[in-house]
Amino acid sequence: MANKDDRVNELPKPLSHRSSENNNIIVELNIILQQIMGITDISQSRRRKLKVAVFVILISTIVFISLFLYFQLKEAPCEDDPCYNGGTCFESGESFGYNGSKCEDSPCSTEPCLNNGTCTVNETPYVCSCQDGYNGIQCKETPCSNHPCLNNGSCEIFGASHVCFCRDGYNGTACEVTPCFGNPCSNRGTCRVSGSSYICSCLPGYTGTSCEVTPCFGDPCLNGGTCSISGSSYVCSCLPGYTGTSCEVTPCFGDPCLNGGTCTDNGSSYMCSCPTGYTGISCEELEFKPIFVACSENQQSVLDTWRTPSTGGEIVNINDSCTAGHLRSSIIDNWNQLGIDKVKVELFTNGKLDLALYFDGNLSTSYNWFSLERLHSSSFSDLTQTSTVNFFSMDGDQTVDRHFYISSNYDGCPGDLFWMVVIDTADANYRPCAYDKLPGKEYPYILYAPDQHKTTLNNGV
């Protein structure tokens, strides 16, 4: 037998002698069959039976030979040491460990280990030793194989790991942080990604990039009002004195201060700063300076007091008891120079204002400001004017004369029911009425006649 080294480049034929013997057997059987078929001295029927018997024997022989050859080959596959390259032959199905029918091809010859992996032959039939970051049977799997970068981020191998390069608007190790991460939409707004940013769909009443602008944004409730969200709108709880949807209606709303007064909110109400000449809560009243006070029953001459210049520039005040007598201001002496605009006459009873008359003082003097023509307004109404006298009637029964006299120059008396008169001894000659001559009555007086007769006039309170 030849040495194995002499057969390296020659394919062996370990079973050729068996094949030759089998061929001889088949030839011999064919000859026998031909000889049998050549017998002519038997009947046709027996001839047919003989053919069948011979055919069965032939088929059985072929099957037997085939089985014999199969088991002969199977029982000794390694009989002629068929394995090259130091391979050891062992019965293992139909393969030999190395690739190729004779182990002529190494399992690593096709470089199955990818990505610079190192291949080692073993019974598996090979093992790959992978570079850092690679794994799998053939080192196919990289750190980027399972697509760790989300949201279309790009994965790049970095040593044994990976790095994700995220699209604009995305970040995080795996690009998992989207523009909507953390829900930037306030007040229950819905976030959706739009390119590298986000868009918020806000509930009704809310606006802004992140729905941060609420119905109460910017504090729409004015003047200290408290804002509360109500559905898609707001409701203001206003402080006392303020009203309106946004508490915009202040105590000064509508400018309650008259005659050019300036309004200032004062808590739940307002306060008016009135210009010169006006007073009152809403500057509705003219501001008058008291320049003359005449009190009843003080035994002083009213006319003399009015005519006598004052020595000082005092402003007199009303006193319930008038203990100071008739009081006079030096303004009377400068009437023409001061340019008096309006004059008011008031009647007080026990300190309470009962009556008031307003006169136009423009271009007046200290002696003609009380004329009927200058009467601006009063609680009196004029009934008749039959002569150029200074008298005015009071509100009331117009069937009788209720005259108000402020001058010593008057006429009348008959039928007068209610008078306010200035009685002065200096003008005794102007007393046509009986009660004017009553002793001790030289002072301002209110007289009334309960039965419309002058003889029953009495002094009032």
mmCIF file of N, CA and C in Angstrom, residues 4 14 73 83 98 108 111 115 133 151 182 212 234 245 252 275 283 289 322 335 391 399 406 433:
data_model
loop_
_atom_site.group_PDB
_atom_site.id
_atom_site.type_symbol
_atom_site.label_atom_id
_atom_site.label_comp_id
_atom_site.label_asym_id
_atom_site.label_seq_id
_atom_site.Cartn_x
_atom_site.Cartn_y
_atom_site.Cartn_z
ATOM 1 N N LYS A 4 0.644 7.610 2.862
ATOM 2 C CA LYS A 4 -0.350 8.686 2.767
ATOM 3 C C LYS A 4 0.243 9.964 2.242
ATOM 4 N N PRO A 14 -10.768 3.750 -2.040
ATOM 5 C CA PRO A 14 -10.648 2.637 -1.091
ATOM 6 C C PRO A 14 -11.614 1.517 -1.379
ATOM 7 N N LEU A 73 -20.034 -0.122 3.538
ATOM 8 C CA LEU A 73 -19.512 1.240 3.512
ATOM 9 C C LEU A 73 -19.756 1.953 4.830
ATOM 10 N N CYS A 83 -8.816 11.569 6.323
ATOM 11 C CA CYS A 83 -8.749 12.978 6.748
ATOM 12 C C CYS A 83 -7.355 13.552 6.564
ATOM 13 N N TYR A 98 -13.625 19.190 9.828
ATOM 14 C CA TYR A 98 -13.210 20.228 8.885
ATOM 15 C C TYR A 98 -14.175 20.229 7.726
ATOM 16 N N CYS A 108 -12.278 28.012 9.297
ATOM 17 C CA CYS A 108 -11.920 29.433 9.346
ATOM 18 C C CYS A 108 -11.435 29.973 8.010
ATOM 19 N N GLU A 111 -13.082 32.943 6.516
ATOM 20 C CA GLU A 111 -13.076 34.140 7.376
ATOM 21 C C GLU A 111 -14.491 34.494 7.858
ATOM 22 N N ASN A 115 -15.728 42.002 11.251
ATOM 23 C CA ASN A 115 -15.290 43.152 12.055
ATOM 24 C C ASN A 115 -13.993 42.869 12.829
ATOM 25 N N GLY A 133 -16.709 45.813 21.667
ATOM 26 C CA GLY A 133 -17.901 46.439 21.125
ATOM 27 C C GLY A 133 -18.665 45.553 20.169
ATOM 28 N N ASN A 151 -35.903 58.193 17.677
ATOM 29 C CA ASN A 151 -36.345 59.396 16.955
ATOM 30 C C ASN A 151 -35.426 59.749 15.786
ATOM 31 N N GLY A 182 -41.343 66.177 29.172
ATOM 32 C CA GLY A 182 -41.700 66.941 30.367
ATOM 33 C C GLY A 182 -42.986 67.727 30.222
ATOM 34 N N GLU A 212 -49.375 79.220 28.605
ATOM 35 C CA GLU A 212 -49.136 79.831 29.912
ATOM 36 C C GLU A 212 -49.985 81.064 30.157
ATOM 37 N N TYR A 234 -62.834 84.664 32.975
ATOM 38 C CA TYR A 234 -62.454 84.957 34.349
ATOM 39 C C TYR A 234 -63.572 85.721 35.047
ATOM 40 N N THR A 245 -66.902 94.347 35.151
ATOM 41 C CA THR A 245 -66.322 93.044 34.826
ATOM 42 C C THR A 245 -64.901 92.923 35.337
ATOM 43 N N CYS A 252 -64.900 106.811 41.724
ATOM 44 C CA CYS A 252 -64.801 108.071 40.974
ATOM 45 C C CYS A 252 -65.350 107.951 39.555
ATOM 46 N N PRO A 275 -62.574 123.064 43.759
ATOM 47 C CA PRO A 275 -61.894 124.320 43.430
ATOM 48 C C PRO A 275 -62.399 125.443 44.336
ATOM 49 N N CYS A 283 -68.668 118.691 45.643
ATOM 50 C CA CYS A 283 -68.416 120.076 45.206
ATOM 51 C C CYS A 283 -69.679 120.696 44.608
ATOM 52 N N LYS A 289 -67.832 132.412 52.408
ATOM 53 C CA LYS A 289 -67.168 132.842 53.631
ATOM 54 C C LYS A 289 -68.158 133.702 54.433
ATOM 55 N N CYS A 322 -75.108 133.067 69.687
ATOM 56 C CA CYS A 322 -74.776 134.428 69.254
ATOM 57 C C CYS A 322 -74.371 135.297 70.442
ATOM 58 N N TRP A 335 -65.811 145.275 49.329
ATOM 59 C CA TRP A 335 -66.754 144.559 48.460
ATOM 60 C C TRP A 335 -66.453 144.803 46.986
ATOM 61 N N PHE A 391 -88.488 142.603 48.567
ATOM 62 C CA PHE A 391 -89.182 141.589 49.343
ATOM 63 C C PHE A 391 -89.340 140.335 48.481
ATOM 64 N N THR A 399 -101.960 132.246 48.443
ATOM 65 C CA THR A 399 -103.118 133.155 48.566
ATOM 66 C C THR A 399 -102.854 134.276 49.548
ATOM 67 N N ILE A 406 -85.270 142.086 53.539
ATOM 68 C CA ILE A 406 -83.906 142.167 54.013
ATOM 69 C C ILE A 406 -83.445 143.611 54.106
ATOM 70 N N CYS A 433 -95.529 149.691 59.780
ATOM 71 C CA CYS A 433 -96.322 148.649 60.434
ATOM 72 C C CYS A 433 -96.273 148.799 61.938
#
